[in-house]
Amino acid sequence: MHGNTPLLSIRELKKVYKTREGELEALGSVTFDIYPQEFVSIVGPSGCGKTTLLKIIAGLLPKTSGEIFVDKKQFDPSREVGFVFQKPLLLPWRKVIDNVLLPIEILKLDKRNYIEKARALLELVGLSGFENNYPNELSGGMQQRVSIARALIHDPKLILMDEPFGALDALTRERMNLELLRIWSESQKTILFVTHGIQEAIFLSDRVIILSARPSRMIKALDIELPRPRTMEVRSSAEFGVYSLEVYRCLELT
Amino acid sequence: MKLLLRRVGYFFLFLLFWQVAVMVLGIKEFIIPSPLKTLSHIFQPTLAAKYQWPLHIQATLMEILLSFLITAISGNLVALLISWSRALKTLITPIIVFFNSLPKIALAPLFLLWFGYGLLPNTLIAVLVAFFPIVINTSTGLEQVDEDLLNLVRYLGATKGQIYVKIKIPNALPYIFSGFKISATMCVVGSIVGEFIASDKGLGYLLKDAQAFIDTPTMFACLLLISLLGILFFGALSLLEARVLYWMPQTTGGGKG
Ligand SMILES: Nc1ncnc2c1ncn2[C@@H]1O[C@H](COP(=O)(O)OP(=O)(O)OP(=O)(O)O)[C@@H](O)[C@H]1O
Ligand SMILES: [Mg+2]
């Protein structure tokens, strides 16, 4: 299904936090690969280190040990990664389009070359016409779309998403799932998606990585072989139920 | 705009009430003069010439504006330095805490001794009083940033300068403005106190001078003009705030903290 060189390789990644009460082993030893243009979700109990894992990949936290490679090389996360946080984190004093262009400014690239791209991305996330609005004029779902456009603007290979739809209501969330699949296939990016929603993970992903409680290890990488493009109907299919049950079983919820 | 009209309306209602009360109760002029009497000391040509209002207003206004300018610049600069460098923070913070705990007005006589008479000491007294609110507000503002907002630019490799220019400083603007508004009031107080202690110009000087002659209407006129200066200054800052913080959800009312 995918090519043979992984885009992202994580090898025996460990993270130990030093706290006042002593050492806290967040990531036990995590190993997995993600291939180009894959959509991979990570599920696991709360506090098992999912956010920690994404932050280490993005270079926001130092790892304790282990290796991370992109295209088999050590890599510069600022160029290769786009991060979508749980909160939209838009700068309220900037117009939507200037929020999308923020990474360009930080990376000191020439903004003029990216304005058209920013518009195109806003169109991709379904927000054309809102370029000159301010964030507080948008709904929560729209704000999160802006933050997705922002994560794509500098053309990173890998998009990390940390429960991006966790704060949205169920209906908006399902709509955003469909939108995300469309954005993913049109932009041809590789996505690593953290979520608490098991259904959401299965619906979106090529593969669901299931982590154990802290210190976390990978319990299973479950390949989801549901046909694409996926629609909401797939959720009521028998295979979908089998996958869900499998994830629940791995998380010892049954 | 509506709000402004309503406020002006209330003010006139208050003047009317005051006028009626003074007339009905027969309060002596040297205790509480009527508003008409007070205003006549400002607007009636012969009286106005005697008191040289423009001269005194200008003196006080200069002190207020100059002290505000100095405080706004130096206060924000100090706050920025404290926030920028941990070493400077541990160095400067105790000094600030110490000076802030002093009764600053009580230092005024010392300032007169050092700097003589007039604009300079009065301005410096106002600076001393108005300085700390700015430092405290701005430093708080620079610290009140969502950690994830910083992560958002950090993973892109933002420099410290970029973090300040793109995130921390704009994020602190609401705090900076609330510091401005507090210290604007302090600048008025400081200038007047300076003029009380020793001066030959300014509304504070005239107020004290009139007191010696039990010239209560003039004292009231001074008070009226001082508060008018304060209100206008505060209003101008509120307008500027609404302009700069256009992106804040609720600045139309103007004025918080
Ligand atoms: N800066 C830190 N210092 C010390 N411990 C931390 C720190 N950040 C996280 N932890 C701990 O590490 C563990 C993993 O945290 P993390 O936020 O990565 O979990 P998570 O899987 O994202 O949880 P959730 O699903 O609730 O978002 C938790 O036990 C947490 O308390
Ligand atoms: Mg998390």
Coordinates of C-alpha atoms and ligand atoms in Angstrom, one line a residue:
Chain A
M1 CA 0.0 0.0 0.0
H2 CA 2.7 2.5 0.9
G3 CA 6.3 2.9 -0.3
N4 CA 9.0 1.2 1.6
T5 CA 10.8 4.2 3.1
P6 CA 9.0 5.6 6.1
L7 CA 8.6 9.3 6.4
L8 CA 8.8 9.3 10.1
S9 CA 10.6 6.6 12.2
I10 CA 10.4 6.6 15.9
R11 CA 12.8 4.2 17.6
E12 CA 12.6 3.2 21.3
L13 CA 11.6 6.7 22.2
K14 CA 11.6 7.3 26.0
K15 CA 10.7 10.3 28.0
V16 CA 11.2 10.7 31.7
Y17 CA 10.0 14.0 33.3
K18 CA 12.0 15.1 36.3
T19 CA 9.5 16.5 38.8
R20 CA 9.7 17.6 42.4
E21 CA 8.3 14.3 43.5
G22 CA 10.9 12.4 41.5
E23 CA 11.1 10.9 38.1
L24 CA 8.0 10.3 36.0
E25 CA 8.3 7.9 33.2
A26 CA 5.9 9.2 30.6
L27 CA 6.9 7.3 27.4
G28 CA 8.2 3.8 28.2
S29 CA 9.6 2.8 24.9
V30 CA 7.7 3.7 21.7
T31 CA 8.6 2.5 18.3
F32 CA 6.7 2.9 15.1
D33 CA 7.0 4.1 11.5
I34 CA 4.8 6.3 9.4
Y35 CA 4.9 6.2 5.7
P36 CA 4.4 9.1 3.3
Q37 CA 0.8 10.3 2.9
E38 CA -0.4 8.0 5.6
F39 CA -3.0 9.0 8.1
V40 CA -2.1 7.6 11.5
S41 CA -4.0 8.1 14.7
I42 CA -2.7 7.5 18.2
V43 CA -5.1 6.5 21.0
G44 CA -4.4 5.7 24.6
P45 CA -5.5 6.4 28.1
S46 CA -5.4 9.9 29.3
G47 CA -1.9 10.9 30.6
C48 CA -0.1 8.1 28.7
G49 CA 2.1 10.6 26.9
K50 CA 0.4 11.4 23.6
T51 CA 0.9 15.1 23.8
T52 CA 4.5 14.5 25.1
L53 CA 5.2 12.3 22.0
L54 CA 4.0 15.0 19.6
K55 CA 5.9 17.7 21.4
I56 CA 9.1 15.7 21.2
I57 CA 8.6 15.1 17.5
A58 CA 8.0 18.9 17.0
G59 CA 11.2 19.7 19.0
L60 CA 9.3 21.4 21.8
L61 CA 10.6 18.9 24.4
P62 CA 13.9 17.1 24.6
K63 CA 13.7 13.3 24.5
T64 CA 15.3 11.2 27.2
S65 CA 16.5 8.6 24.7
G66 CA 15.7 7.0 21.4
E67 CA 15.7 8.2 17.9
I68 CA 13.5 10.2 15.6
F69 CA 14.2 10.3 11.8
V70 CA 12.4 11.9 8.9
D71 CA 13.4 10.3 5.6
K72 CA 16.0 8.4 7.5
K73 CA 17.7 11.6 8.6
Q74 CA 17.9 13.7 11.7
F75 CA 15.6 16.6 10.9
D76 CA 14.7 20.2 11.5
P77 CA 11.1 20.2 12.9
S78 CA 10.6 23.8 12.1
R79 CA 10.7 23.1 8.3
E80 CA 9.2 19.6 8.3
V81 CA 6.4 19.8 10.8
G82 CA 3.1 21.6 11.0
F83 CA 1.4 21.5 14.5
V84 CA -2.3 21.8 15.1
F85 CA -3.0 22.1 18.8
Q86 CA -6.2 21.3 20.7
K87 CA -7.0 25.0 21.0
P88 CA -7.0 27.0 17.7
L89 CA -4.4 29.5 19.3
L90 CA -5.1 32.2 16.8
L91 CA -3.6 35.6 17.5
P92 CA -6.7 37.8 18.1
W93 CA -5.0 41.0 16.9
R94 CA -4.3 39.5 13.4
K95 CA -6.7 39.0 10.6
V96 CA -7.4 35.4 9.5
I97 CA -5.0 35.7 6.6
D98 CA -2.2 37.1 8.7
N99 CA -2.7 34.3 11.2
V100 CA -2.2 31.8 8.4
L101 CA 1.0 33.6 7.4
L102 CA 2.5 33.6 10.9
P103 CA 4.8 30.6 10.3
I104 CA 6.2 32.3 7.2
E105 CA 7.1 35.3 9.3
I106 CA 8.7 33.2 12.0
L107 CA 10.7 31.2 9.4
K108 CA 11.7 34.6 7.8
L109 CA 10.5 33.6 4.4
D110 CA 9.3 36.2 1.9
K111 CA 5.7 36.8 2.8
R112 CA 4.8 38.0 -0.7
N113 CA 5.4 34.6 -2.2
Y114 CA 2.9 33.0 0.2
I115 CA -0.2 35.3 0.1
E116 CA -1.7 33.5 -2.8
K117 CA -1.0 30.2 -1.1
A118 CA -2.6 31.4 2.1
R119 CA -5.7 32.3 0.2
A120 CA -5.7 28.9 -1.5
L121 CA -5.4 27.1 1.8
L122 CA -8.2 29.1 3.3
E123 CA -10.3 28.0 0.3
L124 CA -9.1 24.4 0.9
V125 CA -10.4 24.6 4.5
G126 CA -13.6 26.2 3.4
L127 CA -13.0 29.7 4.6
S128 CA -12.6 31.7 1.4
G129 CA -14.1 35.2 2.0
F130 CA -13.0 35.3 5.6
E131 CA -9.4 36.4 4.9
N132 CA -9.9 39.8 6.5
N133 CA -12.0 38.8 9.5
Y134 CA -10.7 38.7 13.0
P135 CA -10.6 35.4 14.9
N136 CA -13.2 36.5 17.4
E137 CA -15.7 36.8 14.5
L138 CA -15.4 33.1 13.8
S139 CA -16.9 30.0 15.4
G140 CA -14.8 27.5 17.2
G141 CA -14.9 25.1 14.2
M142 CA -13.9 27.9 11.8
Q143 CA -11.0 28.9 14.0
Q144 CA -9.7 25.4 14.1
R145 CA -9.9 25.3 10.3
V146 CA -7.7 28.5 10.2
S147 CA -5.2 26.8 12.4
I148 CA -5.1 23.8 10.0
A149 CA -4.4 26.2 7.1
R150 CA -1.7 27.8 9.2
A151 CA -0.1 24.4 9.9
L152 CA 0.0 23.8 6.1
I153 CA 1.3 27.1 4.9
H154 CA 5.1 26.4 5.0
D155 CA 4.5 23.1 3.3
P156 CA 5.7 20.7 6.0
K157 CA 5.8 17.0 5.2
L158 CA 4.3 16.0 8.4
I159 CA 1.2 17.4 10.2
L160 CA 0.9 16.7 13.9
M161 CA -2.6 17.1 15.4
D162 CA -3.2 17.0 19.1
E163 CA -6.9 16.4 19.7
P164 CA -7.7 19.2 17.3
F165 CA -11.5 18.6 17.5
G166 CA -11.7 17.8 21.2
A167 CA -13.3 21.1 22.1
L168 CA -15.9 21.0 19.4
D169 CA -19.5 19.8 19.7
A170 CA -20.3 16.3 18.3
L171 CA -21.9 17.5 15.1
T172 CA -19.2 20.0 14.2
R173 CA -16.6 17.4 15.0
E174 CA -18.1 14.9 12.6
R175 CA -18.2 17.5 9.9
M176 CA -14.6 18.5 10.6
N177 CA -13.6 14.8 10.3
L178 CA -15.0 14.7 6.8
E179 CA -13.4 18.0 6.0
L180 CA -10.1 16.8 7.3
L181 CA -10.1 13.7 5.1
R182 CA -10.8 15.9 2.1
I183 CA -8.0 18.3 3.1
W184 CA -5.6 15.4 3.7
S185 CA -6.2 13.8 0.3
E186 CA -6.1 17.1 -1.5
S187 CA -2.9 18.3 0.2
Q188 CA -1.2 14.9 0.1
K189 CA 0.3 15.3 3.6
T190 CA 1.2 12.8 6.2
I191 CA -0.8 13.2 9.3
L192 CA -0.2 12.0 12.8
F193 CA -3.4 12.5 14.7
V194 CA -3.9 12.2 18.5
T195 CA -7.4 11.7 19.7
H196 CA -9.5 10.3 22.6
G197 CA -12.2 9.3 20.1
I198 CA -11.9 5.7 19.1
Q199 CA -14.5 6.0 16.4
E200 CA -12.9 9.1 15.1
A201 CA -9.5 7.4 15.0
I202 CA -10.8 4.4 13.0
F203 CA -12.9 6.6 10.7
L204 CA -10.0 8.8 9.7
S205 CA -7.0 6.5 9.7
D206 CA -5.0 4.1 7.7
R207 CA -3.5 2.9 11.0
V208 CA -4.4 3.3 14.6
I209 CA -1.6 3.1 17.1
I210 CA -2.7 2.1 20.5
L211 CA -0.6 3.1 23.5
S212 CA -0.7 1.6 27.0
A213 CA -1.0 3.5 30.2
R214 CA 2.1 5.2 31.5
P215 CA 4.9 4.3 31.1
S216 CA 3.5 3.8 27.6
R217 CA 4.3 1.2 25.1
M218 CA 2.7 0.5 21.8
I219 CA 0.1 -2.2 22.4
K220 CA -0.8 -2.6 18.8
A221 CA -0.8 -0.9 15.4
L222 CA -4.1 -1.7 13.9
D223 CA -4.3 -1.4 10.1
I224 CA -7.7 0.0 9.1
E225 CA -8.6 -1.4 5.7
L226 CA -11.8 0.4 5.1
P227 CA -12.3 1.7 1.6
R228 CA -11.6 5.3 0.7
P229 CA -13.0 7.8 0.2
R230 CA -14.9 7.3 3.4
T231 CA -18.3 8.6 4.2
M232 CA -20.3 8.5 7.4
E233 CA -22.0 5.3 6.3
V234 CA -18.8 3.4 6.9
R235 CA -19.3 3.9 10.6
S236 CA -22.3 1.7 10.7
S237 CA -20.6 -1.1 8.7
A238 CA -19.8 -4.5 10.3
E239 CA -16.0 -4.1 9.7
F240 CA -16.1 -0.7 11.5
G241 CA -17.6 -2.5 14.5
V242 CA -14.9 -5.2 14.5
Y243 CA -12.2 -2.5 14.5
S244 CA -13.8 -0.6 17.3
L245 CA -14.1 -3.8 19.4
E246 CA -10.4 -4.5 18.7
V247 CA -9.4 -1.1 19.9
Y248 CA -11.6 -1.4 23.0
R249 CA -10.1 -4.8 23.7
C250 CA -6.6 -3.5 23.5
L251 CA -7.4 -0.7 25.9
E252 CA -9.0 -3.3 28.2
L253 CA -12.3 -1.5 28.0
T254 CA -14.2 -4.7 27.5
Chain B
M1 CA -21.3 57.7 21.9
K2 CA -24.7 57.3 23.6
L3 CA -22.9 56.5 26.8
L4 CA -20.9 59.7 26.5
L5 CA -24.1 61.8 26.0
R6 CA -25.6 60.1 29.0
R7 CA -22.6 60.9 31.1
V8 CA -22.6 64.5 30.1
G9 CA -26.3 64.6 30.9
Y10 CA -25.7 63.2 34.4
F11 CA -23.0 65.8 34.9
F12 CA -25.4 68.7 34.1
L13 CA -28.1 67.2 36.3
F14 CA -25.5 67.2 39.1
L15 CA -24.6 70.8 38.5
L16 CA -28.3 71.7 38.5
F17 CA -28.8 69.9 41.8
W18 CA -25.8 71.6 43.3
Q19 CA -27.0 75.1 42.2
V20 CA -30.5 74.5 43.6
A21 CA -29.1 73.1 46.8
V22 CA -26.8 76.0 47.4
M23 CA -29.7 78.5 46.7
V24 CA -32.3 76.7 48.7
L25 CA -30.2 75.9 51.7
G26 CA -28.5 79.4 51.6
I27 CA -25.0 77.9 52.0
K28 CA -22.3 80.6 52.4
E29 CA -20.2 81.2 49.3
F30 CA -16.9 80.7 51.2
I31 CA -18.0 77.2 52.3
I32 CA -19.5 75.9 49.0
P33 CA -20.0 78.3 46.1
S34 CA -22.6 77.6 43.6
P35 CA -21.6 76.3 40.2
L36 CA -22.6 79.5 38.5
K37 CA -20.4 81.5 40.8
T38 CA -17.5 79.0 40.3
L39 CA -17.9 79.1 36.5
S40 CA -18.0 82.9 36.6
H41 CA -14.5 82.8 38.0
I42 CA -13.4 81.0 34.9
F43 CA -15.4 82.7 32.2
Q44 CA -16.2 86.2 33.4
P45 CA -13.6 88.4 31.5
T46 CA -12.3 90.6 34.3
L47 CA -12.0 87.8 36.8
A48 CA -10.6 85.5 34.2
A49 CA -7.9 88.1 33.4
K50 CA -7.0 88.3 37.1
Y51 CA -6.5 84.6 37.5
Q52 CA -4.6 84.0 34.3
W53 CA -6.2 80.6 33.7
P54 CA -4.4 79.8 30.4
L55 CA -1.0 80.2 32.1
H56 CA -1.9 77.9 35.0
I57 CA -3.7 75.3 32.9
Q58 CA -0.8 75.2 30.6
A59 CA 1.8 74.7 33.4
T60 CA -0.2 71.9 34.9
L61 CA -0.9 70.3 31.6
M62 CA 2.7 70.4 30.6
E63 CA 3.6 68.6 33.9
I64 CA 1.0 66.0 33.4
L65 CA 1.9 65.2 29.8
L66 CA 5.6 65.3 30.3
S67 CA 5.4 63.1 33.3
F68 CA 3.1 60.7 31.5
L69 CA 5.4 60.5 28.5
I70 CA 8.5 59.8 30.7
T71 CA 6.6 57.2 32.8
A72 CA 5.1 55.5 29.8
I73 CA 8.4 55.1 28.1
S74 CA 10.7 54.3 31.1
G75 CA 8.1 52.1 32.9
N76 CA 7.5 49.9 29.8
L77 CA 11.2 49.7 29.1
V78 CA 11.9 48.6 32.7
A79 CA 9.1 46.0 32.5
L80 CA 10.5 44.8 29.2
L81 CA 14.0 44.4 30.6
I82 CA 12.7 42.5 33.7
S83 CA 10.8 40.2 31.5
W84 CA 13.6 39.7 29.0
S85 CA 16.4 38.7 31.3
R86 CA 16.1 36.6 34.5
A87 CA 19.4 38.1 35.8
L88 CA 18.0 41.7 35.4
K89 CA 14.8 40.6 37.1
T90 CA 16.5 39.3 40.2
L91 CA 18.6 42.5 40.2
I92 CA 15.9 45.1 39.6
T93 CA 12.8 43.6 41.3
P94 CA 14.0 44.2 44.9
I95 CA 14.8 47.8 44.1
I96 CA 11.4 48.3 42.6
V97 CA 9.7 46.6 45.6
F98 CA 11.6 48.8 47.9
F99 CA 10.8 52.1 46.1
N100 CA 7.2 51.1 45.6
S101 CA 6.8 50.6 49.3
L102 CA 8.0 54.1 50.1
P103 CA 5.3 56.7 50.6
K104 CA 6.3 58.4 47.3
I105 CA 4.4 61.7 47.9
A106 CA 6.5 62.1 51.1
L107 CA 9.6 62.3 48.9
A108 CA 8.3 65.4 47.2
P109 CA 10.0 67.9 49.6
L110 CA 13.3 66.1 48.9
F111 CA 12.8 66.5 45.2
L112 CA 12.3 70.3 45.6
L113 CA 15.5 70.4 47.5
W114 CA 17.3 68.7 44.7
F115 CA 15.7 70.1 41.6
G116 CA 14.5 73.5 42.7
Y117 CA 11.3 75.0 41.6
G118 CA 8.7 74.5 38.9
L119 CA 8.3 72.2 36.0
L120 CA 11.2 69.8 36.6
P121 CA 10.6 68.8 40.3
N122 CA 6.8 68.7 39.8
T123 CA 7.2 66.5 36.7
L124 CA 9.6 64.2 38.5
I125 CA 7.3 63.8 41.5
A126 CA 4.5 62.8 39.1
V127 CA 6.8 60.4 37.4
L128 CA 7.7 58.8 40.8
V129 CA 4.1 58.3 41.7
A130 CA 3.0 57.0 38.3
F131 CA 6.0 54.8 37.4
F132 CA 5.2 51.6 39.4
P133 CA 1.7 50.9 38.1
I134 CA 3.1 50.9 34.6
V135 CA 6.0 48.6 35.5
I136 CA 3.7 46.2 37.4
N137 CA 0.9 46.1 34.7
T138 CA 3.3 45.7 31.8
S139 CA 5.3 42.9 33.5
T140 CA 2.1 41.1 34.4
G141 CA 0.9 41.4 30.8
L142 CA 4.2 40.1 29.4
E143 CA 3.9 37.1 31.7
Q144 CA 0.3 36.3 31.0
V145 CA 0.8 34.3 27.9
D146 CA -0.8 31.0 27.1
E147 CA 2.2 28.6 27.1
D148 CA 0.7 26.9 24.0
L149 CA 0.8 30.2 22.2
L150 CA 4.5 30.3 22.8
N151 CA 4.8 26.7 21.7
L152 CA 3.1 27.6 18.5
V153 CA 6.0 29.7 17.4
R154 CA 8.7 27.9 19.3
Y155 CA 8.3 24.7 17.2
L156 CA 8.9 26.9 14.2
G157 CA 12.2 28.0 15.7
A158 CA 11.1 31.5 16.7
T159 CA 13.9 33.7 18.2
K160 CA 13.4 35.5 21.5
G161 CA 12.9 38.8 19.6
Q162 CA 10.2 37.3 17.4
I163 CA 8.4 35.9 20.5
Y164 CA 8.3 39.3 22.0
V165 CA 7.4 41.2 18.9
K166 CA 4.8 38.8 17.5
I167 CA 3.3 37.4 20.6
K168 CA 4.2 38.8 24.0
I169 CA 4.0 42.5 23.4
P170 CA 0.8 42.5 21.5
N171 CA -0.6 40.1 24.0
A172 CA 0.3 42.5 26.8
L173 CA -1.4 45.5 25.2
P174 CA -4.6 45.3 27.2
Y175 CA -2.4 45.3 30.4
I176 CA -0.3 48.1 29.1
F177 CA -3.3 50.3 28.5
S178 CA -4.7 49.6 31.9
G179 CA -1.4 50.6 33.3
F180 CA -1.5 53.8 31.2
K181 CA -4.9 54.7 32.6
I182 CA -3.9 54.2 36.2
S183 CA -0.7 56.1 35.8
A184 CA -2.5 59.0 33.9
T185 CA -4.5 59.6 37.1
M186 CA -1.4 59.4 39.1
C187 CA 0.4 61.9 36.9
V188 CA -2.4 64.4 37.7
V189 CA -2.1 63.8 41.4
G190 CA 1.7 64.0 41.4
S191 CA 1.7 67.2 39.4
I192 CA -0.8 68.9 41.7
V193 CA 1.1 67.8 44.8
G194 CA 4.3 69.2 43.4
E195 CA 2.6 72.5 42.8
F196 CA 1.2 72.5 46.4
I197 CA 4.6 72.2 47.9
A198 CA 6.4 74.8 45.9
S199 CA 5.6 76.4 42.7
D200 CA 4.7 79.7 41.1
K201 CA 2.4 78.4 38.4
G202 CA -0.2 75.8 37.9
L203 CA -3.6 74.9 39.1
G204 CA -2.3 73.4 42.3
Y205 CA -0.4 76.5 43.0
L206 CA -3.5 78.7 42.4
L207 CA -5.6 76.4 44.5
K208 CA -3.3 76.9 47.5
D209 CA -2.9 80.5 46.8
A210 CA -6.7 81.1 46.8
Q211 CA -6.9 79.2 50.0
A212 CA -4.8 81.8 51.8
F213 CA -7.4 84.4 50.8
I214 CA -10.4 82.2 51.6
D215 CA -11.3 82.6 48.0
T216 CA -13.4 79.4 47.8
P217 CA -15.0 80.0 44.3
T218 CA -11.5 80.1 42.8
M219 CA -10.5 77.0 44.7
F220 CA -13.6 75.3 43.3
A221 CA -12.8 76.6 39.8
C222 CA -9.3 75.0 40.2
L223 CA -10.7 71.7 41.3
L224 CA -13.1 71.8 38.4
L225 CA -10.4 72.4 35.9
I226 CA -8.1 69.8 37.4
S227 CA -10.7 67.1 37.2
L228 CA -11.6 68.3 33.7
L229 CA -7.9 67.8 32.7
G230 CA -7.9 64.4 34.3
I231 CA -11.1 63.3 32.6
L232 CA -10.0 64.6 29.2
F233 CA -6.7 62.8 29.5
F234 CA -8.3 59.6 30.6
G235 CA -10.8 59.9 27.8
A236 CA -8.1 60.4 25.2
L237 CA -6.4 57.3 26.4
S238 CA -9.6 55.3 26.3
L239 CA -10.1 56.4 22.7
L240 CA -6.6 55.4 21.8
E241 CA -7.1 52.1 23.6
A242 CA -10.3 51.4 21.6
R243 CA -8.3 52.2 18.4
V244 CA -5.3 50.0 19.2
L245 CA -7.3 47.1 20.8
Y246 CA -9.9 47.0 18.0
W247 CA -9.5 43.2 18.1
M248 CA -10.6 42.8 21.6
P249 CA -14.2 41.5 21.8
Q250 CA -15.6 44.2 24.1
T251 CA -13.8 47.6 24.0
T252 CA -16.8 49.6 22.8
G253 CA -17.7 50.7 26.4
G254 CA -14.1 51.8 27.0
G255 CA -12.6 51.7 30.4
K256 CA -11.9 48.7 32.6
G257 CA -9.6 48.4 35.6
Ligands
LIG1 N1 6.0 19.4 31.9 C1 5.8 18.2 32.6 N2 6.4 17.9 33.7 C2 6.2 16.8 34.4 N3 5.3 15.9 34.0 C3 4.6 16.1 32.9 C4 4.8 17.3 32.1 N4 4.0 17.3 31.1 C5 3.3 16.1 31.2 N5 3.6 15.4 32.3 C6 3.1 14.1 32.7 O1 3.4 13.2 31.7 C7 2.3 12.3 31.5 C8 1.9 12.4 30.1 O2 1.4 13.6 29.8 P1 0.7 14.0 28.4 O3 0.2 15.4 28.5 O4 1.7 13.7 27.3 O5 -0.4 12.9 28.3 P2 -1.6 12.8 27.2 O6 -1.5 11.4 26.7 O7 -1.5 13.8 26.2 O8 -2.9 13.0 28.1 P3 -4.3 13.5 27.6 O9 -4.9 12.4 26.8 O10 -5.0 13.8 28.9 O11 -4.1 14.7 26.8 C9 1.2 12.7 32.5 O12 1.3 11.9 33.6 C10 1.6 14.1 32.9 O13 1.2 14.4 34.2
MG2 MG -2.7 15.5 25.6

